[in-house]
Tab-separated table of C-alpha atoms in Angstrom:
chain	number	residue	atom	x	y	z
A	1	UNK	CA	142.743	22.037	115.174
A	2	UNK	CA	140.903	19.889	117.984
A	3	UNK	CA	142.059	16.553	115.672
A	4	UNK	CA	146.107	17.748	115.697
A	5	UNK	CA	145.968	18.559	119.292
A	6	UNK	CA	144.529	15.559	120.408
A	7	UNK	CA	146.770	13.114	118.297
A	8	UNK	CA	149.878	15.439	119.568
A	9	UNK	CA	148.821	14.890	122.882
A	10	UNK	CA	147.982	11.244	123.256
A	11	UNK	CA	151.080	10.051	121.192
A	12	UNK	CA	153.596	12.861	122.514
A	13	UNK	CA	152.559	10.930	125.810
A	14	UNK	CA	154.678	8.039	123.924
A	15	UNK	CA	157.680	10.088	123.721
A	16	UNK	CA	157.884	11.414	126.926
A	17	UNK	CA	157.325	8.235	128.835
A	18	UNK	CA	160.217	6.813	126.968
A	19	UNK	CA	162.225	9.764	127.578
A	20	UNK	CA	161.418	9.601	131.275
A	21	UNK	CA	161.935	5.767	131.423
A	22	UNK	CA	165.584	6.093	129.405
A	23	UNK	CA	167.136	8.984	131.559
A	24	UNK	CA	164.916	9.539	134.328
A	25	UNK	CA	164.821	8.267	137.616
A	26	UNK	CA	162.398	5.828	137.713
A	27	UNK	CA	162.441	3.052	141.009
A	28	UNK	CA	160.780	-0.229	140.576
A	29	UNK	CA	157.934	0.276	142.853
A	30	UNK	CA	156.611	3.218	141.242
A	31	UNK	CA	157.492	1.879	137.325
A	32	UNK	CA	155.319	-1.289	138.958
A	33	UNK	CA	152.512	0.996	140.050
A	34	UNK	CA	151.921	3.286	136.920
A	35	UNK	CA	152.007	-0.067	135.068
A	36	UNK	CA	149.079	-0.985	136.813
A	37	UNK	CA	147.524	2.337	136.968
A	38	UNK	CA	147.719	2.469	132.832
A	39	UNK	CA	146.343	-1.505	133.337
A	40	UNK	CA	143.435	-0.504	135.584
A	41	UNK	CA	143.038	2.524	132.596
A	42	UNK	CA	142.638	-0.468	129.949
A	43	UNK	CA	140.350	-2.056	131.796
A	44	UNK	CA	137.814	0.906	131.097
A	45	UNK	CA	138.762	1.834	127.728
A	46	UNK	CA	138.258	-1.991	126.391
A	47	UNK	CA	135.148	-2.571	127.677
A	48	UNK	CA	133.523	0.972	127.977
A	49	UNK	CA	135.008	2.719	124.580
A	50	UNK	CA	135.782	-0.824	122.404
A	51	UNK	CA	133.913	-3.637	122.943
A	52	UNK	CA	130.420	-2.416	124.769
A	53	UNK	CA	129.191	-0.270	121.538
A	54	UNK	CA	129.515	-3.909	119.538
A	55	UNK	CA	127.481	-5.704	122.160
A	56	UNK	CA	124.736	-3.240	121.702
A	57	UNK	CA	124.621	-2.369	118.053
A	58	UNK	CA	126.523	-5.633	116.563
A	59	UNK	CA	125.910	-9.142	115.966
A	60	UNK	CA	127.351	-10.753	119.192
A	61	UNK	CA	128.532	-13.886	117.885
A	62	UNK	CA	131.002	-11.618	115.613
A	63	UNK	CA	131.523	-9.093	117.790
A	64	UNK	CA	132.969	-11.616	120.916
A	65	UNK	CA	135.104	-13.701	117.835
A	66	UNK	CA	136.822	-10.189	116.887
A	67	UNK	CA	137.680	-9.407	120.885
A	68	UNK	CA	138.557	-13.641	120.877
A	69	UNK	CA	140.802	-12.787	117.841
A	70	UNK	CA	142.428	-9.588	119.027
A	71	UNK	CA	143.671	-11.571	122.083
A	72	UNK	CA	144.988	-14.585	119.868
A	73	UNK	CA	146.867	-12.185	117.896
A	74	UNK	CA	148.289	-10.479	120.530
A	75	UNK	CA	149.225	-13.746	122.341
A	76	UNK	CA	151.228	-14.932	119.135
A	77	UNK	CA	152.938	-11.655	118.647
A	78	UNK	CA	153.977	-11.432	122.299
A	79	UNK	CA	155.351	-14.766	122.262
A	80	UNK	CA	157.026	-13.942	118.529
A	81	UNK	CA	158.593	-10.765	120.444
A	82	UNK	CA	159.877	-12.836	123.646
A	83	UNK	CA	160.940	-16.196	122.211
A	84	UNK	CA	161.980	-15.811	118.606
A	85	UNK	CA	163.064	-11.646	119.187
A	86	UNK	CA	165.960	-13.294	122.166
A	87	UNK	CA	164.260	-11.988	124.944
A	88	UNK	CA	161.725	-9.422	126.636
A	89	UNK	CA	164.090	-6.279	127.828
A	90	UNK	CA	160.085	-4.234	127.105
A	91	UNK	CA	159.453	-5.207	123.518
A	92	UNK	CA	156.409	-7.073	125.124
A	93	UNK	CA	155.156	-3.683	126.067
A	94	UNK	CA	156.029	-1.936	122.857
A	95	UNK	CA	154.343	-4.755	121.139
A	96	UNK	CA	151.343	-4.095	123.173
A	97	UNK	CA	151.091	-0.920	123.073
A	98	UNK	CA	151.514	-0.855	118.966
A	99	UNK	CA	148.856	-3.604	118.215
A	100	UNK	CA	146.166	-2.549	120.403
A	101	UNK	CA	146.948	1.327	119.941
A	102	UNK	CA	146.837	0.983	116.539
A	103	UNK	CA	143.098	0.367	115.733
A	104	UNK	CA	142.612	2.040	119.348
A	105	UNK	CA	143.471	5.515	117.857
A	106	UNK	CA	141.720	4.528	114.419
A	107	UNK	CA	138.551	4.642	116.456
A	108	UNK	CA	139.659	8.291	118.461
A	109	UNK	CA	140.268	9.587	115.093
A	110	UNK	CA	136.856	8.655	114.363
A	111	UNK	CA	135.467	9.865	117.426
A	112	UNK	CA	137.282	13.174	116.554
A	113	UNK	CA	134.915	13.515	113.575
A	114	UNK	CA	131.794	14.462	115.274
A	115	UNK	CA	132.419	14.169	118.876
A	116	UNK	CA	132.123	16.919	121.580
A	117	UNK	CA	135.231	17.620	123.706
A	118	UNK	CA	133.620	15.600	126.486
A	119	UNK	CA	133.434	12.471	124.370
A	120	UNK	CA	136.529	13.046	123.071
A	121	UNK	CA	138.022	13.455	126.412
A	122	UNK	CA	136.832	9.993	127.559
A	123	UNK	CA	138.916	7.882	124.735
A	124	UNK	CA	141.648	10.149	124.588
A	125	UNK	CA	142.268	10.725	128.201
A	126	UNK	CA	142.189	6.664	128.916
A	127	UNK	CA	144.535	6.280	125.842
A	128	UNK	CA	146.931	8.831	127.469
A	129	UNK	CA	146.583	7.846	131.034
A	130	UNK	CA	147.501	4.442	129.811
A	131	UNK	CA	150.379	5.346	127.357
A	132	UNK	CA	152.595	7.383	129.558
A	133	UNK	CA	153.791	4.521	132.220
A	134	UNK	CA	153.212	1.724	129.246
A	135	UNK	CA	155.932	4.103	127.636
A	136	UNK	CA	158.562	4.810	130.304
A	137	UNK	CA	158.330	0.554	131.834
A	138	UNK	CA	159.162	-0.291	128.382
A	139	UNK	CA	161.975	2.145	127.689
A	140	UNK	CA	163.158	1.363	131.039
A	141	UNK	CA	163.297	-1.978	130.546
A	142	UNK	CA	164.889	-2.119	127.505
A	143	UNK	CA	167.623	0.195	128.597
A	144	UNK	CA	168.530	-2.324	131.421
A	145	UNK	CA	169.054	-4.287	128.923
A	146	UNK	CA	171.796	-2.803	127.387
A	147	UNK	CA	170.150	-1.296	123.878
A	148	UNK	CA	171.727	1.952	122.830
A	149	UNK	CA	169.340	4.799	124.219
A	150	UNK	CA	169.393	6.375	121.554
A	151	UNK	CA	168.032	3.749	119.357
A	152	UNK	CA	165.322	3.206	121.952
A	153	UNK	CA	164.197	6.768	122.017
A	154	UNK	CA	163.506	6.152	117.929
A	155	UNK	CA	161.858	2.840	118.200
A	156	UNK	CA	159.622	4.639	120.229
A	157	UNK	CA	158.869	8.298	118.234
A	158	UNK	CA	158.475	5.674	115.252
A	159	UNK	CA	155.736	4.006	117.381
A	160	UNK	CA	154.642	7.347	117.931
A	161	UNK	CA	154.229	8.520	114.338
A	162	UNK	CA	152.630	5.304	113.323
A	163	UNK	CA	149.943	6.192	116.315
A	164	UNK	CA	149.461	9.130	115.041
A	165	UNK	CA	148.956	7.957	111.534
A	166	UNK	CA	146.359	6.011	112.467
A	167	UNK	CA	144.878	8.029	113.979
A	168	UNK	CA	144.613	10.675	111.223
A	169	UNK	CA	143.627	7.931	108.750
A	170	UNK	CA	140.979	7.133	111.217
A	171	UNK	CA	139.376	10.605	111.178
A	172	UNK	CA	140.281	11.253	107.494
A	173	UNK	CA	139.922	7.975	105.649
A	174	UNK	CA	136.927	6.159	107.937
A	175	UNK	CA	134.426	9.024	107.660
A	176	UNK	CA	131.896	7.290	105.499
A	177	UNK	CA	132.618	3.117	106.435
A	178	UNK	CA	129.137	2.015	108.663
A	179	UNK	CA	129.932	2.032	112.370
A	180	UNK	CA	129.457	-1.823	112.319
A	181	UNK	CA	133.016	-2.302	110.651
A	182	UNK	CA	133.927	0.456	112.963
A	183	UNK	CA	133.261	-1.340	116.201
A	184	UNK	CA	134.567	-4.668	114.996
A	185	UNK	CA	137.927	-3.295	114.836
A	186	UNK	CA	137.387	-1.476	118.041
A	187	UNK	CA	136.705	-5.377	119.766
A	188	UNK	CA	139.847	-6.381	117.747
A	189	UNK	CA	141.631	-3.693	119.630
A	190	UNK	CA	139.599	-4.738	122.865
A	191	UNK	CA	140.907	-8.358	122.807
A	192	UNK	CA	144.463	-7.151	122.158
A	193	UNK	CA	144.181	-5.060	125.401
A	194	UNK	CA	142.969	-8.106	127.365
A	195	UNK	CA	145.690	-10.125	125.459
A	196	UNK	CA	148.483	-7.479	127.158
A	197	UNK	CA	146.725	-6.740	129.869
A	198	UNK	CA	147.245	-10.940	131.088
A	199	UNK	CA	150.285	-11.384	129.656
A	200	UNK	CA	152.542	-8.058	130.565
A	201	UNK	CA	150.704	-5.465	132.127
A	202	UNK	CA	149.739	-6.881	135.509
A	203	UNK	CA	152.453	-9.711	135.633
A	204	UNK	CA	154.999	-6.883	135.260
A	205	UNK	CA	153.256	-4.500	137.886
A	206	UNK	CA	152.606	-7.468	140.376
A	207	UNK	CA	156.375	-8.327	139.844
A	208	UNK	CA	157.818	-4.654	140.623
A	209	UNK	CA	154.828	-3.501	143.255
A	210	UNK	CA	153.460	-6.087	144.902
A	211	UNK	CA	150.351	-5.621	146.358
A	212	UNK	CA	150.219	-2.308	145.566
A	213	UNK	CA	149.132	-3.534	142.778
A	214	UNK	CA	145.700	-3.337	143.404
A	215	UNK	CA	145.374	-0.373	144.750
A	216	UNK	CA	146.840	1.386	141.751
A	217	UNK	CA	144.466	-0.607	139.364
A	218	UNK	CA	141.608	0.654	140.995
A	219	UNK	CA	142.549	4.305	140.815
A	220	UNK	CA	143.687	3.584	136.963
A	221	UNK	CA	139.899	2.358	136.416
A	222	UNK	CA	138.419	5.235	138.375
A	223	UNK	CA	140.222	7.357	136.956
A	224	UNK	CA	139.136	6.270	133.784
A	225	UNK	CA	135.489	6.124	134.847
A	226	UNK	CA	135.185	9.682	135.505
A	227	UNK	CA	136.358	10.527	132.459
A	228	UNK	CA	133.497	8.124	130.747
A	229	UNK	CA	131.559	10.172	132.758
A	230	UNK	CA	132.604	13.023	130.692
A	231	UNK	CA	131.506	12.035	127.423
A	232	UNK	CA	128.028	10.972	128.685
């Protein structure tokens, strides 16, 4: 039950960011300053929940060329999306959140498997905090742009679903792989956040918010601190 509810949560968070980014109001400034928020959120989960259990259990030469591989991936996909795709109008986004969520909520459905609800709590809550203003900037964003809504509001439940999938497969399919496979594709996912976080996250929020910026990346990673804290 604790497995559905999380999975509903974290990738319903998905769905109503878009929803709130496609017919919401939604200025600049603040679209700017959840961007960074979710950024400053990232921050955390990559090196706290993805990459740190690899430099303590893995081999480190491996475990920094999966996190240098994530980014490279990301990098090419991003510039795939922007430059052979036509143009941005928040695919960058959607491709951000989809490559690094994807592994990202392999390893909650994993955590799901033996976890407490404080543990569980850490990953998930970053994942959420960070999902919900990735969401509605993107939707936004590609609205402005002149897509149909409805078609945007699909693109991103089927983003959703495949989350979710992952997830599941995560909790029902990894069970009995060794946690060193496990945390390499947790520094995969790592190096695809850093990958987005450089390349749209805080370009984006700097571009809409200014210097506010800052200030909403810092309560994004404390935020996400305390609820480390939690699974501790």
């Amino acid at each position: 039950m604790m497995t559905a509810i999380v999975i509903i949560v974290v990738s319903g968070a998905l769905i109503a960011g878009a929803i709130w980014g496609i017919y919401g109001s939604l200025s600049k400034q603040l679209e700017g300053f959840l961007v960074a928020l979710a950024g400053g959120a990232l921050l955390v989960s990559a090196l706290l929940e993805l990459i740190n259990p690899a430099l303590e259990e893995n081999s480190v030469p491996i475990t920094l060329a999966a996190v240098f591989t994530g980014a490279v991936t990301f990098t090419v996909l991003d510039y795939w999306v922007k430059e052979k795709w036509g143009s941005d109008g928040g695919g960058g986004l959607l491709a951000a959140i989809t490559l690094d969520g994807i592994p990202e909520n392999l390893a909650l459905g994993v955590a799901l498997i033996s976890a407490g609800p404080a543990s569980v709590a850490a990953l998930s809550g970053s994942i959420l905090l960070s999902n919900l203003p990735e969401a509605a900037g993107g939707a936004k964003e590609m609205a402005e742009n002149q897509h149909s809504k409805k078609k945007i509001f699909f693109l991103w439940v089927f983003t959703a679903v495949i989350l979710s999938a992952s997830a599941l497969l995560g909790h029902y399919l990894l069970t009995d792989v060794p946690s060193e496979y496990l945390n390499y594709i947790k520094c995969f996912a790592g190096g695809a956040v850093v990958g987005s976080l450089a390349l749209e996250v805080f370009p984006k929020a700097f571009k809409d918010d200014k210097y506010w910026t800052g200030l909403a990346t810092a309560i994004g990673l404390v935020l996400a601190l305390y609820l480390n804290t939690l699974g501790e």
